[in-house]
PDB file of C-alpha atoms and ligand atoms in Angstrom:
ATOM      1  CA  MET A   1      -9.596  37.468 -12.407  1.00  0.00           C
ATOM      2  CA  GLN A   2     -10.408  37.110 -16.367  1.00  0.00           C
ATOM      3  CA  LEU A   3      -6.984  38.138 -18.295  1.00  0.00           C
ATOM      4  CA  PRO A   4      -7.240  41.198 -19.992  1.00  0.00           C
ATOM      5  CA  ARG A   5      -8.064  39.966 -22.723  1.00  0.00           C
ATOM      6  CA  THR A   6      -7.918  43.304 -24.824  1.00  0.00           C
ATOM      7  CA  LEU A   7      -4.590  43.470 -23.666  1.00  0.00           C
ATOM      8  CA  PHE A   8      -3.509  40.751 -24.834  1.00  0.00           C
ATOM      9  CA  LEU A   9      -5.101  40.951 -28.108  1.00  0.00           C
ATOM     10  CA  GLU A  10      -3.091  44.651 -28.389  1.00  0.00           C
ATOM     11  CA  ARG A  11       0.425  42.999 -27.214  1.00  0.00           C
ATOM     12  CA  MET A  12      -0.714  39.924 -29.773  1.00  0.00           C
ATOM     13  CA  ARG A  13      -1.104  42.366 -32.695  1.00  0.00           C
ATOM     14  CA  GLU A  14       2.548  44.229 -31.719  1.00  0.00           C
ATOM     15  CA  ARG A  15       3.946  41.042 -32.134  1.00  0.00           C
ATOM     16  CA  GLY A  16       2.953  39.989 -35.428  1.00  0.00           C
ATOM     17  CA  LEU A  17       0.729  37.014 -33.986  1.00  0.00           C
ATOM     18  CA  ARG A  18      -3.154  36.436 -35.096  1.00  0.00           C
ATOM     19  CA  ALA A  19      -5.761  36.446 -33.029  1.00  0.00           C
ATOM     20  CA  THR A  20      -7.497  33.063 -34.630  1.00  0.00           C
ATOM     21  CA  PRO A  21     -10.198  31.944 -32.294  1.00  0.00           C
ATOM     22  CA  GLU A  22      -8.412  28.868 -31.021  1.00  0.00           C
ATOM     23  CA  ARG A  23      -5.778  31.518 -29.279  1.00  0.00           C
ATOM     24  CA  ILE A  24      -8.608  33.087 -27.705  1.00  0.00           C
ATOM     25  CA  THR A  25     -10.332  30.448 -26.717  1.00  0.00           C
ATOM     26  CA  ILE A  26      -6.729  28.743 -24.949  1.00  0.00           C
ATOM     27  CA  LEU A  27      -6.359  32.282 -23.672  1.00  0.00           C
ATOM     28  CA  GLY A  28      -9.880  31.755 -21.759  1.00  0.00           C
ATOM     29  CA  GLN A  29      -9.697  28.383 -20.259  1.00  0.00           C
ATOM     30  CA  ALA A  30      -6.017  29.964 -19.336  1.00  0.00           C
ATOM     31  CA  SER A  31      -7.306  32.538 -17.135  1.00  0.00           C
ATOM     32  CA  ARG A  32     -10.156  30.092 -15.504  1.00  0.00           C
ATOM     33  CA  MET A  33      -7.306  27.345 -14.491  1.00  0.00           C
ATOM     34  CA  ARG A  34      -6.547  27.766 -10.701  1.00  0.00           C
ATOM     35  CA  GLY A  35      -2.969  27.525  -9.644  1.00  0.00           C
ATOM     36  CA  HIS A  36       0.070  26.128 -10.861  1.00  0.00           C
ATOM     37  CA  PHE A  37      -0.599  23.910 -13.721  1.00  0.00           C
ATOM     38  CA  ASP A  38       0.950  21.734 -16.689  1.00  0.00           C
ATOM     39  CA  ALA A  39      -0.107  21.777 -20.365  1.00  0.00           C
ATOM     40  CA  GLU A  40      -2.231  18.840 -20.012  1.00  0.00           C
ATOM     41  CA  ALA A  41      -4.268  19.690 -17.817  1.00  0.00           C
ATOM     42  CA  LEU A  42      -5.015  22.534 -19.764  1.00  0.00           C
ATOM     43  CA  VAL A  43      -5.547  20.379 -22.659  1.00  0.00           C
ATOM     44  CA  SER A  44      -7.854  18.505 -20.304  1.00  0.00           C
ATOM     45  CA  ALA A  45     -10.180  21.682 -19.267  1.00  0.00           C
ATOM     46  CA  LEU A  46     -10.647  22.606 -23.038  1.00  0.00           C
ATOM     47  CA  ARG A  47     -11.568  18.869 -23.879  1.00  0.00           C
ATOM     48  CA  ALA A  48     -14.095  18.913 -21.349  1.00  0.00           C
ATOM     49  CA  SER A  49     -15.763  22.221 -22.173  1.00  0.00           C
ATOM     50  CA  GLY A  50     -15.615  20.708 -25.820  1.00  0.00           C
ATOM     51  CA  SER A  51     -12.913  22.277 -27.260  1.00  0.00           C
ATOM     52  CA  ARG A  52     -11.589  20.549 -29.897  1.00  0.00           C
ATOM     53  CA  VAL A  53      -8.018  22.652 -30.546  1.00  0.00           C
ATOM     54  CA  SER A  54      -5.200  20.012 -30.743  1.00  0.00           C
ATOM     55  CA  ARG A  55      -2.507  19.263 -28.170  1.00  0.00           C
ATOM     56  CA  ALA A  56       0.478  21.094 -30.352  1.00  0.00           C
ATOM     57  CA  THR A  57      -2.032  24.781 -30.825  1.00  0.00           C
ATOM     58  CA  VAL A  58      -2.089  24.326 -27.076  1.00  0.00           C
ATOM     59  CA  TYR A  59       1.670  23.729 -26.431  1.00  0.00           C
ATOM     60  CA  ARG A  60       2.454  27.256 -28.699  1.00  0.00           C
ATOM     61  CA  THR A  61      -0.199  29.152 -27.668  1.00  0.00           C
ATOM     62  CA  LEU A  62       1.092  29.147 -24.221  1.00  0.00           C
ATOM     63  CA  SER A  63       4.469  29.968 -25.111  1.00  0.00           C
ATOM     64  CA  HIS A  64       3.041  33.124 -26.621  1.00  0.00           C
ATOM     65  CA  LEU A  65       0.897  33.743 -23.334  1.00  0.00           C
ATOM     66  CA  VAL A  66       4.702  33.260 -21.465  1.00  0.00           C
ATOM     67  CA  SER A  67       6.326  36.152 -23.758  1.00  0.00           C
ATOM     68  CA  LEU A  68       3.085  38.187 -23.545  1.00  0.00           C
ATOM     69  CA  GLY A  69       3.489  38.189 -19.870  1.00  0.00           C
ATOM     70  CA  LEU A  70      -0.052  36.873 -19.329  1.00  0.00           C
ATOM     71  CA  LEU A  71       1.517  33.840 -17.873  1.00  0.00           C
ATOM     72  CA  ARG A  72       4.663  32.251 -16.170  1.00  0.00           C
ATOM     73  CA  ARG A  73       6.231  29.636 -16.917  1.00  0.00           C
ATOM     74  CA  HIS A  74       7.996  27.430 -14.402  1.00  0.00           C
ATOM     75  CA  ALA A  75      10.136  24.540 -15.273  1.00  0.00           C
ATOM     76  CA  MET A  76      10.345  21.640 -13.110  1.00  0.00           C
ATOM     77  CA  PRO A  77      13.022  19.437 -11.765  1.00  0.00           C
ATOM     78  CA  GLU A  78      11.808  16.126 -13.321  1.00  0.00           C
ATOM     79  CA  GLY A  79      11.291  17.942 -16.657  1.00  0.00           C
ATOM     80  CA  GLY A  80       8.251  20.201 -18.568  1.00  0.00           C
ATOM     81  CA  ALA A  81       7.003  22.980 -16.503  1.00  0.00           C
ATOM     82  CA  ARG A  82       4.087  24.386 -14.851  1.00  0.00           C
ATOM     83  CA  TYR A  83       2.250  27.915 -15.681  1.00  0.00           C
ATOM     84  CA  GLU A  84      -0.037  30.124 -13.558  1.00  0.00           C
ATOM     85  CA  ARG A  85      -1.598  33.322 -14.156  1.00  0.00           C
ATOM     86  CA  TRP A  86       0.748  36.062 -13.928  1.00  0.00           C
ATOM     87  CA  ALA A  87      -0.490  39.293 -15.197  1.00  0.00           C
ATOM     88  CA  GLY A  88      -2.385  41.539 -12.375  1.00  0.00           C
ATOM     89  CA  ARG A  89      -1.126  39.185  -9.610  1.00  0.00           C
ATOM     90  CA  THR A  90       1.453  40.152  -6.944  1.00  0.00           C
ATOM     91  CA  PRO A  91       4.745  38.786  -7.501  1.00  0.00           C
ATOM     92  CA  HIS A  92       6.042  35.905  -5.326  1.00  0.00           C
ATOM     93  CA  GLU A  93       8.545  33.154  -5.744  1.00  0.00           C
ATOM     94  CA  HIS A  94       8.170  29.489  -4.617  1.00  0.00           C
ATOM     95  CA  LEU A  95       9.112  26.845  -2.390  1.00  0.00           C
ATOM     96  CA  LEU A  96       8.707  23.507  -4.565  1.00  0.00           C
ATOM     97  CA  CYS A  97       8.296  19.959  -3.212  1.00  0.00           C
ATOM     98  CA  VAL A  98       9.682  17.416  -4.812  1.00  0.00           C
ATOM     99  CA  GLN A  99       8.224  14.758  -3.297  1.00  0.00           C
ATOM    100  CA  CYS A 100       4.564  15.584  -3.642  1.00  0.00           C
ATOM    101  CA  GLY A 101       4.650  18.557  -6.500  1.00  0.00           C
ATOM    102  CA  ALA A 102       2.494  20.998  -4.166  1.00  0.00           C
ATOM    103  CA  MET A 103       4.143  24.593  -5.263  1.00  0.00           C
ATOM    104  CA  LEU A 104       4.010  26.841  -2.178  1.00  0.00           C
ATOM    105  CA  GLU A 105       4.099  30.974  -2.333  1.00  0.00           C
ATOM    106  CA  PHE A 106       5.668  34.035  -0.970  1.00  0.00           C
ATOM    107  CA  VAL A 107       6.510  37.158  -0.995  1.00  0.00           C
ATOM    108  CA  GLU A 108       9.562  38.071   0.994  1.00  0.00           C
ATOM    109  CA  ASP A 109       9.944  42.150   0.502  1.00  0.00           C
ATOM    110  CA  SER A 110      13.840  41.941   1.809  1.00  0.00           C
ATOM    111  CA  LEU A 111      14.931  39.600  -1.194  1.00  0.00           C
ATOM    112  CA  ALA A 112      13.215  42.473  -3.226  1.00  0.00           C
ATOM    113  CA  ARG A 113      15.478  45.087  -1.343  1.00  0.00           C
ATOM    114  CA  LEU A 114      18.398  42.768  -2.298  1.00  0.00           C
ATOM    115  CA  GLN A 115      17.660  41.906  -5.535  1.00  0.00           C
ATOM    116  CA  ASP A 116      18.107  45.921  -6.103  1.00  0.00           C
ATOM    117  CA  GLU A 117      21.190  46.244  -4.337  1.00  0.00           C
ATOM    118  CA  VAL A 118      22.523  43.159  -6.073  1.00  0.00           C
ATOM    119  CA  CYS A 119      21.600  45.195  -9.055  1.00  0.00           C
ATOM    120  CA  ARG A 120      22.637  48.383  -8.476  1.00  0.00           C
ATOM    121  CA  ARG A 121      26.407  46.816  -7.248  1.00  0.00           C
ATOM    122  CA  TYR A 122      26.813  45.168 -10.435  1.00  0.00           C
ATOM    123  CA  ASP A 123      25.297  47.774 -12.665  1.00  0.00           C
ATOM    124  CA  PHE A 124      22.390  45.577 -13.906  1.00  0.00           C
ATOM    125  CA  ARG A 125      18.727  46.760 -15.379  1.00  0.00           C
ATOM    126  CA  PRO A 126      16.377  43.924 -14.682  1.00  0.00           C
ATOM    127  CA  LEU A 127      13.993  42.330 -16.354  1.00  0.00           C
ATOM    128  CA  THR A 128      12.869  39.306 -14.738  1.00  0.00           C
ATOM    129  CA  HIS A 129      13.985  37.283 -12.222  1.00  0.00           C
ATOM    130  CA  SER A 130      12.737  33.852 -10.697  1.00  0.00           C
ATOM    131  CA  LEU A 131      13.427  32.256  -7.371  1.00  0.00           C
ATOM    132  CA  GLN A 132      12.402  28.282  -7.060  1.00  0.00           C
ATOM    133  CA  ILE A 133      13.408  26.424  -3.489  1.00  0.00           C
ATOM    134  CA  ARG A 134      13.206  22.823  -4.000  1.00  0.00           C
ATOM    135  CA  GLY A 135      12.800  20.910  -1.387  1.00  0.00           C
ATOM    136  CA  VAL A 136      10.353  18.559   0.951  1.00  0.00           C
ATOM    137  CA  CYS A 137       6.982  20.381   2.327  1.00  0.00           C
ATOM    138  CA  ARG A 138       6.003  19.643   5.601  1.00  0.00           C
ATOM    139  CA  ASN A 139       2.993  17.492   4.941  1.00  0.00           C
ATOM    140  CA  CYS A 140       5.526  14.926   3.211  1.00  0.00           C
ATOM    141  CA  ARG A 141       8.267  15.175   6.155  1.00  0.00           C
ATOM    142  CA  ARG A 142       5.107  14.428   8.485  1.00  0.00           C
ATOM    143  CA  HIS A 143       4.780  10.774   6.513  1.00  0.00           C
ATOM    144  CA  GLY A 144       7.684  10.225   6.405  1.00  0.00           C
ATOM    145  CA  MET A 145       8.019  10.020   2.918  1.00  0.00           C
ATOM    146  CA  GLY A 146      10.972  13.209   2.261  1.00  0.00           C
ATOM    147  CA  ALA A 147      14.321  13.630   4.042  1.00  0.00           C
ATOM    148  CA  SER A 148      14.514  14.023   7.995  1.00  0.00           C
ATOM    149  CA  ALA A 149      14.445  17.973   9.165  1.00  0.00           C
TER     150      ALA A 149
HETATM  151 ZN1   ZN B 201       4.627  17.908   0.081  1.00  0.00          ZN
HETATM  152 ZN1   ZN B 202       2.647  30.940  -8.283  1.00  0.00          ZN
END
């Protein structure tokens, strides 16, 4: 699925951001990335497709795309971040393997209910949340790289 370009342009306008050709190119490439990718992977994909946008522009535009709600940013334990397309997708949580870096997605209705309940209890209006469980995946444990479990 492509990111809805018109929605993106509209939101950009609302924030006073110009829809420059570089930003449009980066948006298009970001929407074609699969899974959870880092900024360098996006830079490589742009280079591979013949684009010469600067690394700095890519990083700045990524943060715009996050604030516009089209991508989501995940902070990594070792620093840095990974991104994924978020607009138009089912909200989900993540299990992050600290050994191999795999990010597994899960949807858990009871978690959403619990979150609603907590917000009610504290009279809090939620805007967004993220849950990232860090640990060692089955594959890594099987190969003896992780903590025993
Ligand atoms: Zn793993
Ligand atoms: Zn995800």
